[in-house]
Amino acid sequence: MQPLRIASYLLLFLVVNAFIWWGVNSHHESLKQSELDSFSALELTHVRDIARATEAWITHRPGGRSFEEALQEAMKLIITPLKLEQRGNTWIYLNGRSIQDTRPDFPESYRGKNIKQIFDLQRRAGADHYDSLVKGVLQGNEDSDWFVWSQNGGRELAAWTSIKIDQQILTIGTSSPEAAILSATGLEQELERDVILGVLQSGLTLVLVMILFYAHQTSLRHIRELQGEIGDRALVETALRESEERYRRLFSENKAVQLIFDSATGDILDANEAAIDYYGYPLEQIRTMSFDKLNADSKAMVHNEVISAKEEERPYYLFRHRLVTGEARDVEMYTTPLRIKGNNVLYAIIHDITERRQMEEEIKRLGNFDVLTGLPNRAMLFDRMHMSIEQAKRHHQHLAVLFFDLDGFKAVNDTHGHIAGDRLLREAGRRLLNCIRKSDTAARFGGDEFVVLLTDVNEDDAVVSAIEKIQETLRQPFELEHARAHIGSSVGVSFFPHNGETADQLLHAADSAMYKVKQEGKNGYRFA
């Protein structure tokens, strides 16, 4: 029976250990995919903005230039200044054929080949999704859910946008090595912590299985010894105390924050040294506290999180714990039910994820707000315009779109430098916000162009009043580092639904009206 009993405990350890490392690996893959999805979304937004700016430039063709001349100007004025060609590998194709494969860093194996030939090479390298992509690129659409194979870097995530201009298909895309994306996010430290946690959990599982096995063996021996000699009871009790002491050392000296709760009342029964250092309470005080005392969230929020974790089948909970200093920190808590001295308890391992949460919020913010001015960027502007248009349709309201271009900004930038120019743009954005209602939106469209969305406007006079107020505040002098600058503004105005029923139509109408103001002498406004 002894070999069979040992095999059963060994099997128990292997099963629990496999579950632990399956969880660690699943968490790894989830974190990696989250980082890759965020990067892909940002890259697609960047490529889409460049493609739209290029489309607008070529469509307008300032000075009656030909398509080819306008495309070359767009390459020089839009694509290159935005440093598209420094974001990993760059793909710029016209009607399926590259127009920038003379760059020294362009892959030699793709030089001189059209996009279908390159996709055929990729298929032979192991990718299986290029047939549909060829059709998508040649018909004019966009995507970020695909990849290419690089001989040196392996798999590369890519984002592209194809647009139709005068029956011409212009494709702009980027691809970046997956390994470089993951190494640049600081994800490696998170993965290392997960591995350390897995090792600790495996070690704890091994110790617990050993304790169970040892206790079982001791109990059998104790029964046999009681039949022969009652005096041997002291030896059994000593062995049990030693086992308990080994468990105590494993718990107390562990570097991970660990707590033991009463599963019925939520009272904290014990805490290790790492928990005492983390929360800042002495052990005597923390043993008098409950789980609710540590939580910075309301009971309703905690209850909802417990339900969400069960529905999503997550092995952890996401809470906010408050330290002795009053600071609230985001934590990830794993719990395991145990039975200690006849009591049902919860053994909890707690990880601080505040920095990770902050990084995720920052990535989300960068995707929606302009880095320089803090105003909504072009992507968020389109989202707000779509929502405002739908609301205006339901309530039969009118919207106004004001397209601003700062007159004289280039001279300030050339004379005083880019730092002064950036300072002027930040101040201009702040002044715009001070001139509009909370229900309105001020966004940076690009360069020295801003867009203001006025909601629920019923009279032209109200729009004119808003324009004059903004133009007046923009005419006030700007205090730069060592100089004072004066600028003006040219404004084009379009109305929903009179000038269009989509965001693209309204922006195009306002942009065209603004260019007419520029041609007529600047520093004024004009309705579309």
CSV table of C-alpha atoms in Angstrom, one decimal, residues 65-469:
chain,number,residue,atom,x,y,z
A,65,ARG,CA,-1.1,70.2,-59.5
A,66,SER,CA,-1.4,66.8,-61.1
A,67,PHE,CA,-2.0,63.6,-59.1
A,68,GLU,CA,1.6,62.6,-59.2
A,69,GLU,CA,2.9,66.1,-58.1
A,70,ALA,CA,0.4,66.2,-55.3
A,71,LEU,CA,1.4,62.7,-54.2
A,72,GLN,CA,5.1,63.7,-54.1
A,73,GLU,CA,4.2,66.8,-52.1
A,74,ALA,CA,2.2,64.7,-49.7
A,75,MET,CA,5.2,62.3,-49.3
A,76,LYS,CA,7.4,65.3,-48.5
A,77,LEU,CA,5.0,67.4,-46.4
A,78,ILE,CA,2.8,64.8,-44.6
A,79,ILE,CA,4.3,61.3,-44.5
A,80,THR,CA,8.0,62.2,-43.9
A,81,PRO,CA,7.4,65.0,-41.2
A,82,LEU,CA,5.2,62.6,-39.3
A,83,LYS,CA,8.2,60.1,-39.2
A,84,LEU,CA,6.2,57.2,-40.6
A,85,GLU,CA,9.3,55.8,-42.2
A,86,GLN,CA,11.0,55.5,-38.7
A,87,ARG,CA,8.2,53.3,-37.3
A,88,GLY,CA,9.6,49.8,-38.2
A,89,ASN,CA,9.2,48.7,-41.8
A,90,THR,CA,7.2,51.1,-44.0
A,91,TRP,CA,4.9,50.0,-46.9
A,92,ILE,CA,3.8,52.7,-49.4
A,93,TYR,CA,2.2,51.4,-52.6
A,94,LEU,CA,0.3,53.0,-55.5
A,95,ASN,CA,-2.0,50.5,-57.3
A,96,GLY,CA,-0.2,47.6,-55.7
A,97,ARG,CA,3.4,48.8,-56.6
A,98,SER,CA,5.9,50.3,-54.2
A,99,ILE,CA,6.8,54.0,-54.5
A,100,GLN,CA,9.5,54.0,-51.9
A,101,ASP,CA,11.5,50.8,-52.3
A,102,THR,CA,14.8,52.7,-53.0
A,103,ARG,CA,15.3,53.4,-49.2
A,104,PRO,CA,18.5,51.6,-47.9
A,105,ASP,CA,16.5,49.9,-45.1
A,106,PHE,CA,13.8,48.6,-47.5
A,107,PRO,CA,14.0,44.7,-47.5
A,108,GLU,CA,16.1,43.6,-50.5
A,109,SER,CA,13.9,40.6,-51.1
A,110,TYR,CA,10.8,42.8,-51.7
A,111,ARG,CA,12.6,45.5,-53.8
A,112,GLY,CA,11.0,45.9,-57.3
A,113,LYS,CA,8.0,43.6,-56.5
A,114,ASN,CA,4.4,44.5,-56.4
A,115,ILE,CA,2.2,43.9,-53.4
A,116,LYS,CA,0.8,40.6,-54.8
A,117,GLN,CA,4.3,39.2,-55.4
A,118,ILE,CA,5.3,40.2,-51.8
A,119,PHE,CA,2.2,38.5,-50.4
A,120,ASP,CA,3.0,35.3,-52.4
A,121,LEU,CA,6.5,35.4,-50.7
A,122,GLN,CA,4.8,35.8,-47.3
A,123,ARG,CA,2.5,32.8,-48.0
A,124,ARG,CA,5.5,30.6,-48.7
A,125,ALA,CA,7.1,31.8,-45.5
A,126,GLY,CA,4.2,30.4,-43.5
A,127,ALA,CA,1.4,33.0,-43.4
A,128,ASP,CA,-2.1,31.8,-44.7
A,129,HIS,CA,-4.2,35.0,-44.8
A,130,TYR,CA,-2.9,37.0,-47.7
A,131,ASP,CA,-5.5,36.1,-50.4
A,132,SER,CA,-8.1,38.1,-48.7
A,133,LEU,CA,-5.6,40.9,-47.9
A,134,VAL,CA,-4.7,41.3,-51.6
A,135,LYS,CA,-8.3,41.9,-52.4
A,136,GLY,CA,-8.7,44.3,-49.5
A,137,VAL,CA,-5.6,46.4,-50.4
A,138,LEU,CA,-6.6,46.6,-54.1
A,139,GLN,CA,-10.2,47.6,-53.3
A,140,GLY,CA,-9.3,50.3,-50.7
A,141,ASN,CA,-9.8,49.5,-47.0
A,142,GLU,CA,-7.9,49.3,-43.7
A,143,ASP,CA,-6.9,46.7,-41.1
A,144,SER,CA,-4.4,45.9,-38.3
A,145,ASP,CA,-5.2,42.3,-37.7
A,146,TRP,CA,-2.5,40.8,-39.8
A,147,PHE,CA,1.3,40.2,-39.8
A,148,VAL,CA,4.3,39.7,-42.0
A,149,TRP,CA,7.3,37.4,-41.7
A,150,SER,CA,10.8,38.9,-41.5
A,151,GLN,CA,13.9,36.8,-42.1
A,152,ASN,CA,15.7,38.5,-39.2
A,153,GLY,CA,12.9,39.5,-36.8
A,154,GLY,CA,10.3,36.7,-37.2
A,155,ARG,CA,6.7,37.7,-37.0
A,156,GLU,CA,5.9,41.4,-37.4
A,157,LEU,CA,2.5,43.0,-36.6
A,158,ALA,CA,1.3,45.4,-39.3
A,159,ALA,CA,-1.4,48.0,-39.8
A,160,TRP,CA,-2.4,49.5,-43.2
A,161,THR,CA,-4.9,51.8,-44.8
A,162,SER,CA,-5.8,51.7,-48.5
A,163,ILE,CA,-7.7,54.7,-50.0
A,164,LYS,CA,-9.2,55.4,-53.4
A,165,ILE,CA,-8.3,58.8,-55.0
A,166,ASP,CA,-9.3,59.4,-58.6
A,167,GLN,CA,-9.5,55.6,-59.3
A,168,GLN,CA,-6.0,55.3,-57.9
A,169,ILE,CA,-5.4,53.0,-54.9
A,170,LEU,CA,-2.8,54.4,-52.4
A,171,THR,CA,-1.7,52.0,-49.6
A,172,ILE,CA,0.2,53.1,-46.5
A,173,GLY,CA,1.3,50.7,-43.9
A,174,THR,CA,3.8,49.9,-41.2
A,175,SER,CA,5.0,46.6,-39.6
A,176,SER,CA,7.0,46.2,-36.4
A,177,PRO,CA,8.6,43.1,-34.9
A,178,GLU,CA,6.5,41.4,-32.3
A,179,ALA,CA,9.5,40.9,-30.0
A,180,ALA,CA,10.4,44.6,-30.2
A,181,ILE,CA,6.8,45.6,-29.2
A,182,LEU,CA,6.7,43.3,-26.2
A,183,SER,CA,10.3,44.3,-25.0
A,184,ALA,CA,9.5,48.0,-25.2
A,185,THR,CA,6.4,47.8,-22.9
A,186,GLY,CA,8.0,46.7,-19.7
A,187,LEU,CA,6.0,43.5,-20.0
A,188,GLU,CA,9.1,41.3,-19.2
A,189,GLN,CA,9.0,42.5,-15.5
A,190,GLU,CA,5.4,41.5,-15.2
A,191,LEU,CA,6.0,38.1,-16.8
A,192,GLU,CA,9.0,37.6,-14.4
A,193,ARG,CA,6.7,38.3,-11.4
A,194,ASP,CA,4.2,35.8,-12.7
A,195,VAL,CA,6.9,33.2,-13.0
A,196,ILE,CA,8.1,33.9,-9.4
A,197,LEU,CA,4.5,33.7,-8.3
A,198,GLY,CA,4.1,30.3,-10.0
A,199,VAL,CA,7.3,29.0,-8.4
A,200,LEU,CA,6.1,30.2,-5.0
A,201,GLN,CA,2.7,28.6,-5.5
A,202,SER,CA,4.3,25.3,-6.7
A,203,GLY,CA,6.6,25.3,-3.7
A,204,LEU,CA,3.6,26.0,-1.4
A,205,THR,CA,1.7,23.2,-3.0
A,206,LEU,CA,4.6,20.8,-2.6
A,207,VAL,CA,4.9,21.7,1.1
A,208,LEU,CA,1.2,21.3,1.7
A,209,VAL,CA,1.1,17.9,-0.1
A,210,MET,CA,4.2,16.9,2.0
A,211,ILE,CA,2.4,18.1,5.2
A,212,LEU,CA,-0.7,16.1,4.3
A,213,PHE,CA,1.3,13.0,3.5
A,214,TYR,CA,3.4,13.4,6.6
A,215,ALA,CA,0.3,14.0,8.8
A,216,HIS,CA,-1.3,10.9,7.3
A,217,GLN,CA,1.7,8.8,7.9
A,218,THR,CA,2.1,10.2,11.4
A,219,SER,CA,-1.5,9.4,12.2
A,220,LEU,CA,-1.1,5.8,11.1
A,221,ARG,CA,2.1,5.4,13.1
A,222,HIS,CA,0.4,7.1,16.0
A,223,ILE,CA,-2.4,4.6,16.0
A,224,ARG,CA,0.0,1.6,15.8
A,225,GLU,CA,2.1,3.1,18.6
A,226,LEU,CA,-0.9,3.8,20.8
A,227,GLN,CA,-1.7,0.1,20.6
A,228,GLY,CA,1.8,-0.8,21.9
A,229,GLU,CA,2.8,2.1,24.1
A,230,ILE,CA,0.9,5.2,25.2
A,231,GLY,CA,4.2,7.0,26.1
A,232,ASP,CA,5.1,7.4,22.4
A,233,ARG,CA,2.3,10.1,22.1
A,234,ALA,CA,4.8,12.8,22.9
A,235,LEU,CA,6.9,11.9,19.9
A,236,VAL,CA,3.9,12.3,17.6
A,237,GLU,CA,3.0,15.6,19.1
A,238,THR,CA,6.5,16.9,18.6
A,239,ALA,CA,6.5,15.9,15.0
A,240,LEU,CA,3.2,17.7,14.4
A,241,ARG,CA,4.6,20.9,16.1
A,242,GLU,CA,7.7,20.7,13.8
A,243,SER,CA,5.5,20.4,10.8
A,244,GLU,CA,3.4,23.4,11.9
A,245,GLU,CA,6.6,25.4,12.5
A,246,ARG,CA,7.9,24.6,8.9
A,247,TYR,CA,4.6,25.9,7.5
A,248,ARG,CA,4.8,29.0,9.7
A,249,ARG,CA,8.3,29.8,8.4
A,250,LEU,CA,7.2,29.3,4.8
A,251,PHE,CA,4.2,31.7,5.4
A,252,SER,CA,6.1,34.4,7.4
A,253,GLU,CA,9.3,34.6,5.4
A,254,ASN,CA,7.6,34.7,2.0
A,255,LYS,CA,8.3,37.9,0.0
A,256,ALA,CA,4.8,38.0,-1.5
A,257,VAL,CA,2.1,39.8,0.5
A,258,GLN,CA,0.0,37.1,2.1
A,259,LEU,CA,-3.1,37.2,4.4
A,260,ILE,CA,-5.3,34.5,6.1
A,261,PHE,CA,-9.0,35.4,6.4
A,262,ASP,CA,-11.8,33.8,8.3
A,263,SER,CA,-14.0,32.6,5.4
A,264,ALA,CA,-17.2,33.2,7.3
A,265,THR,CA,-16.6,36.7,8.9
A,266,GLY,CA,-13.9,38.2,6.8
A,267,ASP,CA,-11.7,38.8,9.8
A,268,ILE,CA,-8.0,38.8,9.3
A,269,LEU,CA,-6.5,35.9,11.2
A,270,ASP,CA,-2.8,36.3,10.2
A,271,ALA,CA,-0.4,38.3,8.0
A,272,ASN,CA,3.2,37.7,6.9
A,273,GLU,CA,6.1,40.1,7.2
A,274,ALA,CA,5.6,41.3,3.6
A,275,ALA,CA,1.9,42.2,4.3
A,276,ILE,CA,2.9,44.1,7.4
A,277,ASP,CA,5.5,46.1,5.4
A,278,TYR,CA,3.1,46.7,2.5
A,279,TYR,CA,0.1,47.9,4.5
A,280,GLY,CA,2.1,49.6,7.3
A,281,TYR,CA,0.0,48.3,10.2
A,282,PRO,CA,1.6,46.4,13.1
A,283,LEU,CA,0.8,42.7,13.3
A,284,GLU,CA,-1.3,43.1,16.5
A,285,GLN,CA,-3.5,45.8,14.8
A,286,ILE,CA,-3.9,44.0,11.5
A,287,ARG,CA,-5.2,40.9,13.3
A,288,THR,CA,-8.0,43.0,14.7
A,289,MET,CA,-9.1,44.3,11.3
A,290,SER,CA,-11.4,42.8,8.7
A,291,PHE,CA,-11.2,42.5,4.9
A,292,ASP,CA,-13.7,45.4,4.6
A,293,LYS,CA,-11.3,47.7,6.6
A,294,LEU,CA,-8.6,47.2,4.0
A,295,ASN,CA,-10.8,47.8,1.0
A,296,ALA,CA,-11.0,51.3,-0.4
A,297,ASP,CA,-14.0,50.4,-2.5
A,298,SER,CA,-17.6,50.3,-1.3
A,299,LYS,CA,-19.2,47.0,-0.3
A,300,ALA,CA,-21.3,47.2,-3.5
A,301,MET,CA,-18.2,47.5,-5.7
A,302,VAL,CA,-16.5,44.6,-3.9
A,303,HIS,CA,-19.7,42.5,-4.2
A,304,ASN,CA,-19.9,43.3,-8.0
A,305,GLU,CA,-16.2,42.3,-8.5
A,306,VAL,CA,-16.7,39.0,-6.8
A,307,ILE,CA,-19.7,38.3,-9.0
A,308,SER,CA,-17.7,39.4,-12.1
A,309,ALA,CA,-14.8,37.1,-11.2
A,310,LYS,CA,-17.1,34.1,-10.9
A,311,GLU,CA,-18.9,34.8,-14.2
A,312,GLU,CA,-15.6,35.3,-16.0
A,313,GLU,CA,-14.1,32.3,-14.3
A,314,ARG,CA,-11.1,34.3,-13.1
A,315,PRO,CA,-8.8,32.9,-10.4
A,316,TYR,CA,-8.2,36.4,-9.0
A,317,TYR,CA,-10.1,39.5,-7.9
A,318,LEU,CA,-9.3,43.2,-8.7
A,319,PHE,CA,-9.6,45.4,-5.6
A,320,ARG,CA,-8.3,48.8,-4.3
A,321,HIS,CA,-6.7,48.4,-0.9
A,322,ARG,CA,-5.9,51.4,1.4
A,323,LEU,CA,-2.5,51.6,3.2
A,324,VAL,CA,-2.0,53.0,6.7
A,325,THR,CA,-0.9,56.3,5.0
A,326,GLY,CA,-4.4,56.6,3.4
A,327,GLU,CA,-3.0,55.9,-0.1
A,328,ALA,CA,-5.3,53.6,-2.2
A,329,ARG,CA,-3.5,51.0,-4.4
A,330,ASP,CA,-4.8,48.7,-7.1
A,331,VAL,CA,-4.2,45.0,-6.2
A,332,GLU,CA,-4.8,41.6,-7.7
A,333,MET,CA,-5.8,39.0,-5.1
A,334,TYR,CA,-5.6,35.2,-5.5
A,335,THR,CA,-7.4,33.2,-2.8
A,336,THR,CA,-7.3,29.5,-1.9
A,337,PRO,CA,-9.6,27.8,0.7
A,338,LEU,CA,-7.8,26.0,3.5
A,339,ARG,CA,-8.7,24.2,6.7
A,340,ILE,CA,-6.4,25.1,9.6
A,341,LYS,CA,-7.0,23.8,13.2
A,342,GLY,CA,-10.5,22.8,12.3
A,343,ASN,CA,-11.4,26.2,10.9
A,344,ASN,CA,-12.3,27.1,7.3
A,345,VAL,CA,-10.0,30.0,6.1
A,346,LEU,CA,-9.0,31.8,2.9
A,347,TYR,CA,-5.3,31.9,2.1
A,348,ALA,CA,-4.7,35.1,0.0
A,349,ILE,CA,-1.7,36.1,-2.1
A,350,ILE,CA,-1.8,39.8,-3.1
A,351,HIS,CA,0.0,41.7,-5.9
A,352,ASP,CA,0.2,45.4,-6.3
A,353,ILE,CA,-0.7,46.3,-9.9
A,354,THR,CA,-1.0,50.1,-9.5
A,355,GLU,CA,1.8,50.9,-12.0
A,356,ARG,CA,0.4,48.4,-14.5
A,357,ARG,CA,-3.0,50.0,-14.3
A,358,GLN,CA,-1.5,53.5,-14.7
A,359,MET,CA,0.4,52.3,-17.8
A,360,GLU,CA,-2.8,50.9,-19.3
A,361,GLU,CA,-4.7,54.2,-18.6
A,362,GLU,CA,-1.8,56.2,-20.2
A,363,ILE,CA,-1.9,54.0,-23.3
A,364,LYS,CA,-5.6,54.5,-23.5
A,365,ARG,CA,-5.2,58.3,-23.0
A,366,LEU,CA,-2.6,58.6,-25.7
A,367,GLY,CA,-5.0,56.9,-28.1
A,368,ASN,CA,-7.6,59.6,-27.6
A,369,PHE,CA,-5.8,62.9,-26.7
A,370,ASP,CA,-3.2,65.0,-28.3
A,371,VAL,CA,0.1,64.7,-26.5
A,372,LEU,CA,1.1,68.3,-26.9
A,373,THR,CA,-2.1,70.3,-26.1
A,374,GLY,CA,-4.0,67.7,-24.1
A,375,LEU,CA,-7.1,68.3,-26.3
A,376,PRO,CA,-9.0,65.4,-27.9
A,377,ASN,CA,-7.1,64.2,-31.0
A,378,ARG,CA,-8.6,63.4,-34.4
A,379,ALA,CA,-9.8,59.9,-33.5
A,380,MET,CA,-11.7,61.2,-30.4
A,381,LEU,CA,-13.1,64.1,-32.4
A,382,PHE,CA,-14.6,61.7,-35.0
A,383,ASP,CA,-16.1,59.6,-32.2
A,384,ARG,CA,-17.7,62.7,-30.5
A,385,MET,CA,-18.9,64.0,-33.9
A,386,HIS,CA,-20.6,60.6,-34.6
A,387,MET,CA,-22.3,60.6,-31.2
A,388,SER,CA,-23.4,64.2,-31.5
A,389,ILE,CA,-24.8,63.7,-35.0
A,390,GLU,CA,-26.8,60.7,-33.9
A,391,GLN,CA,-28.2,62.7,-30.9
A,392,ALA,CA,-29.0,65.6,-33.2
A,393,LYS,CA,-30.9,63.3,-35.5
A,394,ARG,CA,-33.0,62.0,-32.6
A,395,HIS,CA,-33.8,65.4,-31.1
A,396,HIS,CA,-33.9,67.4,-34.4
A,397,GLN,CA,-31.1,69.6,-33.4
A,398,HIS,CA,-28.4,71.5,-35.3
A,399,LEU,CA,-24.6,71.3,-35.0
A,400,ALA,CA,-21.8,73.7,-36.1
A,401,VAL,CA,-18.3,72.7,-37.0
A,402,LEU,CA,-15.6,75.4,-36.8
A,403,PHE,CA,-12.3,74.6,-38.6
A,404,PHE,CA,-9.6,76.9,-37.3
A,405,ASP,CA,-6.2,77.6,-38.9
A,406,LEU,CA,-3.7,79.8,-37.0
A,407,ASP,CA,-2.5,82.7,-39.2
A,408,GLY,CA,1.1,83.6,-38.6
A,409,PHE,CA,2.0,80.5,-36.7
A,410,LYS,CA,4.7,79.4,-39.2
A,411,ALA,CA,6.5,82.7,-38.8
A,412,VAL,CA,6.5,82.3,-35.0
A,413,ASN,CA,7.8,78.7,-35.4
A,414,ASP,CA,10.5,79.8,-37.8
A,415,THR,CA,11.6,82.8,-35.8
A,416,HIS,CA,11.5,81.6,-32.3
A,417,GLY,CA,11.9,77.8,-32.7
A,418,HIS,CA,9.8,74.7,-32.2
A,419,ILE,CA,9.8,74.9,-28.4
A,420,ALA,CA,8.2,78.4,-28.6
A,421,GLY,CA,5.8,77.1,-31.3
A,422,ASP,CA,4.7,74.2,-29.1
A,423,ARG,CA,4.2,76.6,-26.2
A,424,LEU,CA,2.0,78.8,-28.4
A,425,LEU,CA,-0.1,75.8,-29.5
A,426,ARG,CA,-0.6,74.7,-25.9
A,427,GLU,CA,-1.8,78.2,-25.0
A,428,ALA,CA,-4.1,78.4,-28.0
A,429,GLY,CA,-5.7,75.1,-27.0
A,430,ARG,CA,-6.3,76.4,-23.5
A,431,ARG,CA,-7.9,79.6,-24.8
A,432,LEU,CA,-10.2,77.5,-27.1
A,433,LEU,CA,-11.4,75.5,-24.1
A,434,ASN,CA,-12.1,78.7,-22.1
A,435,CYS,CA,-14.4,80.0,-24.9
A,436,ILE,CA,-16.7,77.1,-25.3
A,437,ARG,CA,-19.4,75.3,-23.2
A,438,LYS,CA,-18.8,72.0,-21.4
A,439,SER,CA,-21.1,70.3,-23.9
A,440,ASP,CA,-18.9,71.4,-26.9
A,441,THR,CA,-15.7,69.9,-28.0
A,442,ALA,CA,-12.3,71.6,-28.9
A,443,ALA,CA,-9.8,69.2,-30.6
A,444,ARG,CA,-6.4,69.5,-32.3
A,445,PHE,CA,-6.8,68.3,-35.9
A,446,GLY,CA,-3.1,68.5,-36.8
A,447,GLY,CA,-0.3,71.0,-37.0
A,448,ASP,CA,-1.8,74.4,-36.3
A,449,GLU,CA,-5.3,73.4,-37.1
A,450,PHE,CA,-8.1,73.1,-34.5
A,451,VAL,CA,-11.7,72.0,-34.7
A,452,VAL,CA,-14.5,73.2,-32.5
A,453,LEU,CA,-17.8,71.2,-32.4
A,454,LEU,CA,-20.8,73.3,-31.2
A,455,THR,CA,-23.8,71.2,-30.2
A,456,ASP,CA,-27.5,72.3,-30.2
A,457,VAL,CA,-27.1,75.6,-32.0
A,458,ASN,CA,-30.2,77.1,-33.4
A,459,GLU,CA,-29.1,80.6,-34.7
A,460,ASP,CA,-26.3,81.8,-36.9
A,461,ASP,CA,-25.8,84.7,-34.5
A,462,ALA,CA,-24.8,82.4,-31.7
A,463,VAL,CA,-22.2,80.7,-33.9
A,464,VAL,CA,-20.9,84.1,-35.1
A,465,SER,CA,-20.7,85.2,-31.5
A,466,ALA,CA,-18.7,82.1,-30.6
A,467,ILE,CA,-16.3,82.6,-33.5
A,468,GLU,CA,-15.7,86.3,-32.7
A,469,LYS,CA,-15.1,85.4,-29.1
